[in-house]
Amino acid sequence: MPEQKLDPRVRRTRRLLQDALIDLMDRKPYAQITIQDITDLATLNRKTFYLHYETKDHLLYTTTDEILGELFGDAKEASIINPSIDDLQRYIAKRIFEYVIKYKEFFRVMFERKASMNFIQYMKRYITTFYEQKFSRFDDDKLFVHKDVIASYIGSAYVGVIYWWLDNDMPYTPEKMTEQMMELNSRGPIQIIRMYVEEEK
């Protein structure tokens, strides 16, 4: 059941358990965290935990899926054609960077590989799948690069840039990161460098 349709008490309980897990992952290795640790920090009992989650891994993957599930906001329902591609890309980029700030502790902990899952690959696959769905109606024969390659490239680019951004204490605002991603997406990194080199001559 989508979180927004849950009873507020259930939503609050799950948020307490999720926050406790993320907090604990910042303190010690994931393998050493017990369900008792989670419930103690969340000030809940073990019975309550099992009403919502089967295992610690179930809690981790559910938390990850819920957070990533909100990553694209209204863009999930929007057409790649209407609004314009540029408007849609700007919305997506701005949404992503603002969202990473909102859940920065979660992303920071997960990027540091303090869990049993490979979050970098998990997030890349999530973003790639989003773009594969957006590009599904396009004809590969009419594209210079196959659409699955384009989707994978965009997914890798976003995850790599987000990882760098967090690892460097977010030196640029979400707005600045949005504009830079727009430039990278529209011109490509090599074209940007080529333009600079040609101006230097």
N, CA, C and O of each residue as an XYZ file, in Angstrom:
804
protein
N       0.850     -1.200      0.000
C       0.000      0.000      0.000
C       0.880      1.243      0.000
O       1.790      1.355      0.822
N       0.618      2.189     -0.921
C       1.403      3.422     -0.955
C       1.389      4.110      0.402
O       0.374      4.120      1.098
N       2.548      4.695      0.772
C       2.679      5.268      2.099
C       1.664      6.366      2.354
O       1.159      6.484      3.470
N       1.344      7.194      1.321
C       0.437      8.300      1.544
C      -0.978      7.833      1.880
O      -1.757      8.611      2.430
N      -1.341      6.562      1.559
C      -2.674      6.045      1.840
C      -2.740      5.311      3.173
O      -3.811      4.864      3.582
N      -1.606      5.185      3.851
C      -1.562      4.496      5.121
C      -2.157      5.345      6.229
O      -2.173      6.574      6.155
N      -2.646      4.665      7.259
C      -3.069      5.348      8.472
C      -1.888      6.154      9.015
O      -0.763      5.653      9.017
N      -2.111      7.387      9.474
C      -1.005      8.228      9.967
C      -0.178      7.563     11.060
O       1.029      7.789     11.143
N      -0.809      6.749     11.896
C      -0.074      6.063     12.957
C       0.857      4.999     12.391
O       1.972      4.810     12.877
N       0.388      4.311     11.364
C       1.229      3.309     10.708
C       2.397      3.992     10.020
O       3.537      3.540     10.120
N       2.108      5.091      9.315
C       3.148      5.846      8.627
C       4.201      6.351      9.618
O       5.400      6.294      9.343
N       3.745      6.844     10.768
C       4.672      7.341     11.786
C       5.536      6.202     12.335
O       6.739      6.375     12.526
N       4.934      5.051     12.587
C       5.691      3.907     13.115
C       6.756      3.456     12.129
O       7.896      3.193     12.511
N       6.381      3.370     10.867
C       7.349      2.943      9.853
C       8.469      3.960      9.695
O       9.626      3.590      9.495
N       8.127      5.235      9.784
C       9.153      6.272      9.676
C      10.120      6.186     10.850
O      11.320      6.392     10.672
N       9.620      5.886     12.042
C      10.499      5.723     13.207
C      11.468      4.563     13.003
O      12.650      4.676     13.330
N      10.981      3.462     12.469
C      11.836      2.295     12.218
C      12.852      2.579     11.113
O      14.016      2.193     11.217
N      12.407      3.252     10.061
C      13.316      3.588      8.963
C      14.410      4.537      9.424
O      15.586      4.340      9.117
N      14.017      5.568     10.164
C      14.998      6.538     10.655
C      15.989      5.879     11.613
O      17.178      6.199     11.606
N      15.496      4.969     12.426
C      16.378      4.272     13.363
C      17.411      3.433     12.617
O      18.586      3.423     12.984
N      16.981      2.738     11.579
C      17.912      1.924     10.796
C      18.991      2.791     10.160
O      20.174      2.457     10.233
N      18.603      3.891      9.543
C      19.570      4.776      8.883
C      20.544      5.355      9.907
O      21.745      5.445      9.649
N      20.025      5.742     11.060
C      20.875      6.281     12.127
C      21.890      5.233     12.573
O      23.070      5.545     12.734
N      21.448      4.013     12.772
C      22.334      2.937     13.223
C      23.383      2.595     12.167
O      24.528      2.286     12.497
N      22.984      2.652     10.896
C      23.925      2.350      9.814
C      25.056      3.371      9.744
O      26.136      3.085      9.227
N      24.792      4.562     10.272
C      25.826      5.586     10.309
C      26.803      5.355     11.457
O      27.885      5.941     11.491
N      26.415      4.503     12.389
C      27.239      4.268     13.583
C      28.057      2.988     13.526
O      29.175      2.936     14.037
N      27.491      1.942     12.896
C      28.201      0.664     12.892
C      27.824     -0.148     11.655
O      26.842      0.161     10.980
N      28.609     -1.193     11.359
C      28.331     -1.993     10.159
C      26.925     -2.579     10.167
O      26.397     -2.967     11.209
N      26.345     -2.630      8.995
C      24.975     -3.130      8.850
C      24.833     -4.534      9.423
O      23.832     -4.838     10.072
N      25.815     -5.386      9.193
C      25.741     -6.775      9.656
C      25.638     -6.883     11.171
O      25.137     -7.881     11.690
N      26.107     -5.865     11.880
C      26.090     -5.898     13.340
C      24.808     -5.311     13.937
O      24.598     -5.390     15.148
N      23.967     -4.735     13.113
C      22.720     -4.137     13.595
C      21.678     -5.231     13.793
O      21.463     -6.059     12.908
N      21.044     -5.231     14.933
C      19.997     -6.210     15.217
C      18.629     -5.525     15.204
O      18.522     -4.302     15.285
N      17.596     -6.349     15.102
C      16.241     -5.808     15.163
C      15.996     -5.168     16.528
O      15.268     -4.182     16.642
N      16.617     -5.745     17.562
C      16.485     -5.157     18.896
C      17.098     -3.758     18.936
O      16.548     -2.852     19.562
N      18.246     -3.586     18.262
C      18.868     -2.259     18.176
C      17.900     -1.252     17.551
O      17.744     -0.130     18.032
N      17.259     -1.685     16.467
C      16.348     -0.805     15.725
C      15.148     -0.418     16.576
O      14.782      0.755     16.656
N      14.538     -1.416     17.212
C      13.347     -1.121     18.016
C      13.682     -0.305     19.263
O      12.894      0.538     19.690
N      14.848     -0.559     19.840
C      15.245      0.232     21.015
C      15.398      1.703     20.646
O      14.914      2.582     21.358
N      16.079      1.967     19.517
C      16.295      3.351     19.105
C      14.986      4.024     18.697
O      14.787      5.217     18.922
N      14.106      3.239     18.095
C      12.807      3.774     17.661
C      11.800      3.849     18.813
O      10.689      4.352     18.643
N      12.202      3.342     19.993
C      11.335      3.261     21.183
C      10.033      2.514     20.874
O       8.936      2.943     21.231
N      10.209      1.374     20.194
C       9.102      0.489     19.884
C       9.488     -0.929     20.330
O      10.648     -1.186     20.651
N       8.520     -1.836     20.349
C       8.858     -3.214     20.717
C       8.995     -4.094     19.478
O       8.577     -3.719     18.383
N       9.587     -5.264     19.672
C       9.846     -6.170     18.547
C       8.549     -6.609     17.870
O       8.512     -6.789     16.653
N       7.492     -6.780     18.653
C       6.209     -7.185     18.072
C       5.734     -6.145     17.056
O       5.213     -6.491     15.996
N       5.921     -4.880     17.391
C       5.540     -3.811     16.463
C       6.356     -3.885     15.192
O       5.826     -3.698     14.097
N       7.653     -4.160     15.330
C       8.508     -4.292     14.143
C       7.939     -5.342     13.194
O       7.798     -5.092     11.997
N       7.613     -6.519     13.732
C       7.163     -7.628     12.881
C       5.758     -7.433     12.330
O       5.341     -8.166     11.434
N       5.028     -6.461     12.848
C       3.746     -6.121     12.245
C       3.932     -5.415     10.904
O       3.030     -5.394     10.066
N       5.130     -4.831     10.718
C       5.386     -4.026      9.526
C       6.440     -4.621      8.598
O       6.363     -4.449      7.381
N       7.422     -5.319      9.164
C       8.532     -5.844      8.362
C       8.876     -7.260      8.802
O       8.778     -7.607      9.979
N       9.283     -8.071      7.825
C       9.609     -9.461      8.132
C      11.022     -9.591      8.696
O      11.264    -10.372      9.616
N      11.950     -8.820      8.135
C      13.353     -8.905      8.524
C      13.993     -7.520      8.444
O      13.378     -6.558      7.985
N      15.223     -7.445      8.895
C      15.990     -6.202      8.769
C      16.194     -5.853      7.303
O      16.093     -4.683      6.933
N      16.477     -6.837      6.462
C      16.654     -6.588      5.026
C      15.359     -6.075      4.394
O      15.387     -5.207      3.522
N      14.235     -6.615      4.839
C      12.945     -6.161      4.333
C      12.753     -4.681      4.641
O      12.281     -3.925      3.791
N      13.114     -4.268      5.841
C      13.043     -2.862      6.215
C      13.959     -2.023      5.340
O      13.569     -0.951      4.877
N      15.167     -2.501      5.112
C      16.133     -1.748      4.298
C      15.633     -1.559      2.870
O      15.652     -0.443      2.351
N      15.185     -2.638      2.232
C      14.751     -2.539      0.838
C      13.453     -1.752      0.708
O      13.267     -1.022     -0.265
N      12.564     -1.891      1.670
C      11.319     -1.126      1.635
C      11.609      0.365      1.771
O      11.037      1.186      1.053
N      12.502      0.706      2.697
C      12.896      2.108      2.879
C      13.497      2.662      1.597
O      13.149      3.759      1.161
N      14.405      1.896      0.995
C      15.062      2.319     -0.236
C      14.056      2.504     -1.369
O      14.099      3.505     -2.084
N      13.156      1.543     -1.531
C      12.166      1.626     -2.602
C      11.208      2.804     -2.409
O      10.811      3.449     -3.379
N      10.840      3.081     -1.162
C       9.930      4.196     -0.899
C      10.594      5.534     -1.223
O       9.980      6.418     -1.820
N      11.852      5.664     -0.820
C      12.560      6.923     -1.077
C      12.821      7.102     -2.564
O      12.575      8.181     -3.104
N      13.309      6.079     -3.229
C      13.568      6.188     -4.665
C      12.257      6.324     -5.440
O      12.220      6.941     -6.505
N      11.192      5.751     -4.905
C       9.905      5.827     -5.574
C       9.359      7.240     -5.677
O       8.533      7.532     -6.541
N       9.822      8.119     -4.791
C       9.388      9.513     -4.810
C      10.354     10.411     -5.584
O      10.111     11.609     -5.733
N      11.442      9.833     -6.072
C      12.533     10.620     -6.631
C      12.110     11.505     -7.803
O      12.578     12.638     -7.919
N      11.233     11.002     -8.671
C      10.888     11.724     -9.895
C       9.598     12.529     -9.797
O       9.266     13.278    -10.716
N       8.873     12.385     -8.702
C       7.670     13.179     -8.522
C       6.694     13.057     -9.682
O       6.408     11.954    -10.147
N       6.185     14.192    -10.148
C       5.188     14.221    -11.227
C       5.761     13.777    -12.579
O       5.008     13.484    -13.507
N       7.084     13.728    -12.686
C       7.700     13.333    -13.966
C       7.361     11.893    -14.337
O       7.447     11.526    -15.508
N       6.984     11.082    -13.372
C       6.642      9.692    -13.667
C       5.421      9.597    -14.572
O       5.288      8.662    -15.362
N       4.531     10.580    -14.445
C       3.308     10.556    -15.246
C       3.402     11.429    -16.492
O       2.551     11.340    -17.376
N       4.425     12.266    -16.568
C       4.533     13.218    -17.681
C       5.053     12.556    -18.950
O       5.844     11.615    -18.896
N       4.603     13.055    -20.073
C       5.100     12.595    -21.369
C       6.464     13.214    -21.643
O       6.749     14.319    -21.181
N       7.304     12.513    -22.388
C       8.618     13.045    -22.765
C       8.479     14.153    -23.799
O       9.416     14.918    -24.026
N       7.318     14.238    -24.420
C       7.078     15.249    -25.448
C       6.358     16.470    -24.886
O       6.668     17.600    -25.263
N       5.418     16.256    -24.003
C       4.635     17.362    -23.462
C       4.554     17.231    -21.952
O       3.834     16.347    -21.487
N       5.232     18.039    -21.150
C       5.924     19.273    -21.537
C       7.158     19.010    -22.395
O       7.470     17.863    -22.715
N       7.849     20.074    -22.760
C       9.009     19.929    -23.626
C      10.086     19.109    -22.937
O      10.108     18.994    -21.712
N      10.974     18.541    -23.736
C      12.061     17.734    -23.183
C      12.895     18.556    -22.206
O      13.261     18.066    -21.138
N      13.198     19.804    -22.568
C      14.006     20.649    -21.688
C      13.292     20.930    -20.370
O      13.904     20.871    -19.304
N      12.001     21.235    -20.442
C      11.241     21.506    -19.218
C      11.183     20.270    -18.324
O      11.313     20.367    -17.104
N      10.988     19.117    -18.941
C      10.920     17.879    -18.180
C      12.266     17.565    -17.538
O      12.327     17.171    -16.374
N      13.345     17.740    -18.298
C      14.672     17.484    -17.754
C      15.009     18.432    -16.610
O      15.609     18.028    -15.614
N      14.623     19.687    -16.759
C      14.881     20.658    -15.685
C      14.105     20.274    -14.431
O      14.636     20.352    -13.323
N      12.871     19.869    -14.599
C      12.064     19.435    -13.459
C      12.713     18.232    -12.779
O      12.838     18.196    -11.555
N      13.125     17.242    -13.583
C      13.718     16.027    -13.022
C      15.009     16.339    -12.274
O      15.194     15.895    -11.140
N      15.896     17.095    -12.899
C      17.186     17.406    -12.271
C      16.986     18.173    -10.971
O      17.591     17.839     -9.952
N      16.142     19.199    -11.001
C      15.898     20.003     -9.800
C      15.269     19.142     -8.713
O      15.649     19.240     -7.546
N      14.332     18.321     -9.076
C      13.670     17.436     -8.121
C      14.688     16.487     -7.480
O      14.677     16.291     -6.265
N      15.559     15.905     -8.293
C      16.537     14.951     -7.775
C      17.470     15.608     -6.764
O      17.664     15.083     -5.667
N      18.049     16.751     -7.122
C      19.019     17.376     -6.222
C      18.358     17.914     -4.958
O      18.954     17.858     -3.882
N      17.149     18.429     -5.066
C      16.435     18.876     -3.866
C      16.067     17.683     -2.984
O      16.079     17.776     -1.757
N      15.745     16.581     -3.617
C      15.350     15.376     -2.890
C      16.547     14.761     -2.163
O      16.417     14.274     -1.040
N      17.709     14.789     -2.810
C      18.917     14.270     -2.170
C      19.240     15.076     -0.919
O      19.661     14.511      0.090
N      19.048     16.392     -0.976
C      19.264     17.213      0.217
C      18.261     16.834      1.312
O      18.626     16.724      2.482
N      17.019     16.640      0.932
C      15.980     16.287      1.905
C      16.333     14.999      2.637
O      16.117     14.890      3.844
N      16.873     14.024      1.914
C      17.223     12.728      2.506
C      18.734     12.504      2.472
O      19.198     11.391      2.223
N      19.488     13.557      2.722
C      20.943     13.467      2.551
C      21.584     12.430      3.461
O      22.556     11.786      3.065
N      21.058     12.249      4.687
C      21.650     11.252      5.578
C      21.459      9.852      5.018
O      22.362      9.019      5.083
N      20.276      9.600      4.469
C      20.019      8.296      3.854
C      20.968      8.059      2.689
O      21.617      7.015      2.621
N      21.054      9.014      1.772
C      21.902      8.840      0.594
C      23.381      8.737      0.984
O      24.121      7.935      0.415
N      23.801      9.538      1.940
C      25.201      9.500      2.346
C      25.558      8.129      2.923
O      26.581      7.545      2.568
N      24.716      7.631      3.803
C      24.959      6.323      4.413
C      24.936      5.216      3.359
O      25.784      4.325      3.371
N      23.976      5.276      2.462
C      23.843      4.216      1.458
C      24.986      4.255      0.446
O      25.466      3.204      0.023
N      25.426      5.439      0.055
C      26.538      5.547     -0.877
C      27.846      5.047     -0.263
O      28.751      4.620     -0.980
N      27.938      5.101      1.052
C      29.144      4.610      1.720
C      29.133      3.097      1.860
O      30.008      2.516      2.502
N      28.135      2.462      1.252
C      28.027      1.000      1.210
C      27.967      0.375      2.605
O      28.590     -0.653      2.870
N      27.207      1.016      3.483
C      27.064      0.489      4.833
C      25.848     -0.425      4.941
O      25.166     -0.437      5.966
N      25.582     -1.176      3.903
C      24.433     -2.077      3.895
C      24.774     -3.330      3.114
O      25.856     -3.450      2.539
N      23.825     -4.268      3.103
C      24.056     -5.531      2.404
C      23.780     -5.415      0.911
O      24.021     -6.364      0.164
N      23.282     -4.272      0.469
C      22.955     -4.095     -0.941
C      23.950     -3.145     -1.602
O      24.552     -2.300     -0.941
N      24.114     -3.297     -2.915
C      24.942     -2.370     -3.681
C      24.046     -1.219     -4.116
O      23.426     -1.271     -5.179
N      23.982     -0.187     -3.293
C      23.031      0.895     -3.523
C      23.334      1.661     -4.805
O      22.415      2.101     -5.496
N      24.615      1.823     -5.127
C      24.974      2.557     -6.338
C      24.358      1.896     -7.563
O      23.764      2.567     -8.407
N      24.501      0.579     -7.656
C      23.920     -0.146     -8.786
C      22.396     -0.165     -8.708
O      21.718     -0.102     -9.733
N      21.859     -0.251     -7.496
C      20.411     -0.276     -7.298
C      19.790      1.039     -7.778
O      18.776      1.039     -8.476
N      20.407      2.153     -7.396
C      19.892      3.466     -7.788
C      20.079      3.694     -9.290
O      19.193      4.232     -9.954
N      21.226      3.286     -9.820
C      21.466      3.412    -11.265
C      20.396      2.643    -12.043
O      19.855      3.144    -13.029
N      20.101      1.436    -11.595
C      19.096      0.631    -12.278
C      17.721      1.294    -12.202
O      16.946      1.243    -13.157
N      17.427      1.915    -11.061
C      16.137      2.582    -10.885
C      15.991      3.746    -11.863
O      14.960      3.882    -12.521
N      17.020      4.584    -11.958
C      16.963      5.735    -12.856
C      16.950      5.283    -14.311
O      16.213      5.827    -15.133
N      17.772      4.282    -14.621
C      17.815      3.754    -15.991
C      16.452      3.221    -16.407
O      15.997      3.488    -17.519
N      15.799      2.472    -15.531
C      14.479      1.920    -15.830
C      13.461      3.027    -16.080
O      12.614      2.909    -16.966
N      13.544      4.101    -15.300
C      12.648      5.246    -15.502
C      12.788      5.788    -16.925
O      11.789      6.029    -17.603
N      14.030      5.977    -17.374
C      14.253      6.524    -18.712
C      13.934      5.503    -19.803
O      13.473      5.883    -20.879
N      14.166      4.237    -19.550
C      13.780      3.216    -20.522
C      12.275      3.264    -20.778
O      11.826      3.116    -21.914
N      11.514      3.470    -19.730
C      10.060      3.568    -19.879
C       9.672      4.829    -20.642
O       8.758      4.807    -21.466
N      10.373      5.929    -20.363
C      10.084      7.172    -21.071
C      10.418      7.063    -22.561
O       9.742      7.664    -23.396
N      11.448      6.304    -22.891
C      11.909      6.201    -24.281
C      11.291      5.021    -25.026
O      11.613      4.803    -26.194
N      10.422      4.264    -24.387
C       9.954      2.991    -24.948
C       9.263      3.155    -26.305
O       9.317      2.252    -27.139
N       8.622      4.291    -26.528
C       7.893      4.478    -27.781
C       8.790      4.908    -28.943
O       8.334      4.959    -30.085
N      10.048      5.215    -28.668
C      10.956      5.673    -29.714
C      11.471      4.504    -30.553
O      11.629      3.388    -30.056
N      11.727      4.777    -31.821
C      12.222      3.770    -32.757
C      13.750      3.821    -32.775
O      14.336      4.841    -33.139
N      14.390      2.725    -32.384
C      15.856      2.676    -32.344
C      16.483      2.995    -33.699
O      17.567      3.576    -33.769
N      15.797      2.614    -34.768
C      16.349      2.825    -36.108
C      16.449      4.307    -36.469
O      17.174      4.674    -37.394
N      15.732      5.146    -35.751
C      15.749      6.581    -36.037
C      16.608      7.367    -35.054
O      16.677      8.595    -35.117
N      17.263      6.645    -34.144
C      18.128      7.291    -33.151
C      19.591      7.049    -33.490
O      19.942      5.984    -33.999
N      20.446      8.029    -33.213
C      21.879      7.858    -33.452
C      22.496      6.878    -32.453
O      23.490      6.219    -32.759
N      21.909      6.784    -31.265
C      22.359      5.853    -30.225
C      21.128      5.097    -29.729
O      20.065      5.692    -29.554
N      21.263      3.805    -29.506
C      20.122      3.018    -29.057
C      19.579      3.546    -27.733
O      20.338      3.985    -26.869
N      18.256      3.497    -27.587
C      17.606      4.117    -26.431
C      17.997      3.468    -25.109
O      18.043      4.154    -24.088
N      18.285      2.145    -25.097
C      18.701      1.522    -23.846
C      20.088      1.996    -23.427
O      20.379      2.089    -22.234
N      20.940      2.295    -24.396
C      22.260      2.846    -24.095
C      22.121      4.265    -23.543
O      22.809      4.637    -22.593
N      21.229      5.052    -24.143
C      20.987      6.418    -23.667
C      20.487      6.387    -22.224
O      20.965      7.144    -21.379
N      19.527      5.510    -21.948
C      18.960      5.408    -20.600
C      20.022      5.012    -19.582
O      20.071      5.565    -18.484
N      20.868      4.058    -19.945
C      21.938      3.619    -19.046
C      22.952      4.734    -18.806
O      23.440      4.904    -17.689
N      23.265      5.483    -19.843
C      24.212      6.601    -19.735
C      23.678      7.665    -18.772
O      24.415      8.162    -17.921
N      22.397      8.011    -18.908
C      21.796      9.015    -18.035
C      21.771      8.525    -16.593
O      22.074      9.282    -15.671
N      21.408      7.255    -16.399
C      21.375      6.691    -15.048
C      22.740      6.733    -14.386
O      22.863      7.125    -13.226
N      23.770      6.328    -15.127
C      25.131      6.346    -14.592
C      25.587      7.766    -14.293
O      26.241      8.017    -13.280
N      25.238      8.698    -15.182
C      25.651     10.092    -15.003
C      25.049     10.682    -13.735
O      25.754     11.312    -12.947
N      23.763     10.485    -13.537
C      23.116     11.041    -12.347
C      23.704     10.458    -11.063
O      24.018     11.196    -10.129
N      23.851      9.147    -11.019
C      24.370      8.517     -9.800
C      25.800      8.978     -9.526
O      26.154      9.262     -8.382
N      26.620      9.053    -10.577
C      28.002      9.502    -10.401
C      28.093     10.929     -9.905
O      28.889     11.231     -9.015
N      27.281     11.812    -10.476
C      27.302     13.219    -10.079
C      26.757     13.392     -8.661
O      27.302     14.171     -7.879
N      25.684     12.670     -8.327
C      25.128     12.759     -6.973
C      26.144     12.266     -5.941
O      26.320     12.871     -4.883
N      26.802     11.167     -6.269
C      27.823     10.629     -5.366
C      28.942     11.670     -5.141
O      29.355     11.907     -4.006
N      29.416     12.276     -6.220
C      30.463     13.308     -6.117
C      29.972     14.486     -5.296
O      30.693     15.003     -4.444
N      28.742     14.906     -5.555
C      28.154     16.067     -4.878
C      28.108     15.859     -3.368
O      28.512     16.736     -2.604
N      27.620     14.706     -2.943
C      27.546     14.393     -1.517
C      28.936     14.236     -0.901
O      29.205     14.725      0.196
N      29.804     13.548     -1.626
C      31.149     13.278     -1.114
C      31.957     14.562     -0.931
O      32.906     14.599     -0.148
N      31.578     15.604     -1.653
C      32.270     16.895     -1.540
C      31.444     17.928     -0.773
O      31.621     19.133     -0.949
N      30.540     17.440      0.079
C      29.731     18.308      0.945
C      28.877     19.305      0.173
O      28.675     20.438      0.610
N      28.383     18.873     -0.969
C      27.426     19.642     -1.770
C      27.878     21.087     -1.996
O      27.234     22.018     -1.510
N      28.986     21.282     -2.734
C      29.546     22.626     -2.920
C      28.683     23.561     -3.764
O      28.880     24.776     -3.734
N      27.730     23.011     -4.515
C      26.843     23.838     -5.335
C      25.389     23.617     -4.908
O      25.030     22.545     -4.420
N      24.573     24.629     -5.095
C      23.154     24.544     -4.759
C      22.439     23.585     -5.713
O      22.956     23.294     -6.792
N      21.256     23.090     -5.329
C      20.476     22.268     -6.258
C      20.197     22.995     -7.572
O      20.180     22.374     -8.635
N      19.979     24.313     -7.501
C      19.712     25.084     -8.720
C      20.931     25.077     -9.645
O      20.799     24.904    -10.857
N      22.117     25.268     -9.063
C      23.346     25.258     -9.864
C      23.604     23.869    -10.420
O      24.013     23.739    -11.574
N      23.376     22.834     -9.633
C      23.559     21.464    -10.116
C      22.568     21.150    -11.236
O      22.893     20.442    -12.190
N      21.355     21.688    -11.103
C      20.350     21.480    -12.145
C      20.813     22.064    -13.472
O      20.716     21.408    -14.509
N      21.314     23.291    -13.443
C      21.772     23.931    -14.673
C      22.965     23.195    -15.273
O      23.072     23.071    -16.493
N      23.855     22.709    -14.421
C      25.023     21.976    -14.935
C      24.607     20.644    -15.556
O      25.148     20.243    -16.587
N      23.652     19.961    -14.933
C      23.168     18.711    -15.518
C      22.436     18.968    -16.822
O      22.516     18.157    -17.745
N      21.721     20.088    -16.914
C      21.056     20.443    -18.161
C      22.078     20.627    -19.281
O      21.866     20.176    -20.406
N      23.178     21.287    -18.966
C      24.233     21.488    -19.964
C      24.846     20.153    -20.375
O      25.052     19.899    -21.562
N      25.133     19.314    -19.409
C      25.718     18.003    -19.720
C      24.765     17.160    -20.557
O      25.180     16.503    -21.511
N      23.485     17.183    -20.195
C      22.506     16.387    -20.929
C      22.279     16.896    -22.346
O      22.063     16.104    -23.263
N      22.326     18.207    -22.528
C      22.026     18.765    -23.848
C      23.238     18.813    -24.769
O      23.106     18.636    -25.980
N      24.423     19.052    -24.199
C      25.611     19.194    -25.037
C      26.523     17.974    -24.997
O      27.205     17.674    -25.977
N      26.537     17.274    -23.872
C      27.457     16.155    -23.706
C      28.805     16.654    -23.220
O      29.227     17.742    -23.612
N      29.502     15.886    -22.367
C      30.763     16.356    -21.782
C      31.854     16.640    -22.809
O      32.589     17.619    -22.677
N      31.965     15.803    -23.817
C      33.028     16.002    -24.810
C      32.784     17.258    -25.629
O      33.719     18.000    -25.929
N      31.530     17.498    -25.990
C      31.200     18.703    -26.756
C      31.512     19.954    -25.945
O      32.007     20.937    -26.498
N      31.231     19.934    -24.641
C      31.532     21.081    -23.785
C      33.028     21.356    -23.763
O      33.449     22.507    -23.879
N      33.834     20.312    -23.615
C      35.293     20.460    -23.612
C      35.790     20.909    -24.979
O      36.688     21.745    -25.072
N      35.202     20.351    -26.051
C      35.603     20.733    -27.400
C      35.356     22.224    -27.643
O      36.194     22.905    -28.235
N      34.221     22.723    -27.193
C      33.898     24.135    -27.348
C      34.914     25.006    -26.612
O      35.319     26.056    -27.111
N      35.321     24.564    -25.426
C      36.305     25.325    -24.646
C      37.654     25.351    -25.356
O      38.296     26.396    -25.456
N      38.072     24.188    -25.845
C      39.382     24.092    -26.536
C      39.388     24.957    -27.777
O      40.372     25.639    -28.063
N      38.280     24.930    -28.520
C      38.226     25.733    -29.755
C      38.273     27.217    -29.445
O      38.852     27.990    -30.209
N      37.667     27.632    -28.322
C      37.715     29.051    -27.938
C      39.112     29.474    -27.497
O      39.485     30.641    -27.616
N      39.881     28.512    -26.984
C      41.234     28.791    -26.495
C      42.221     28.977    -27.636
O      43.276     29.587    -27.463
N      41.873     28.448    -28.801
C      42.837     28.512    -29.940
C      42.977     29.947    -30.424
O      43.730     30.212    -31.361
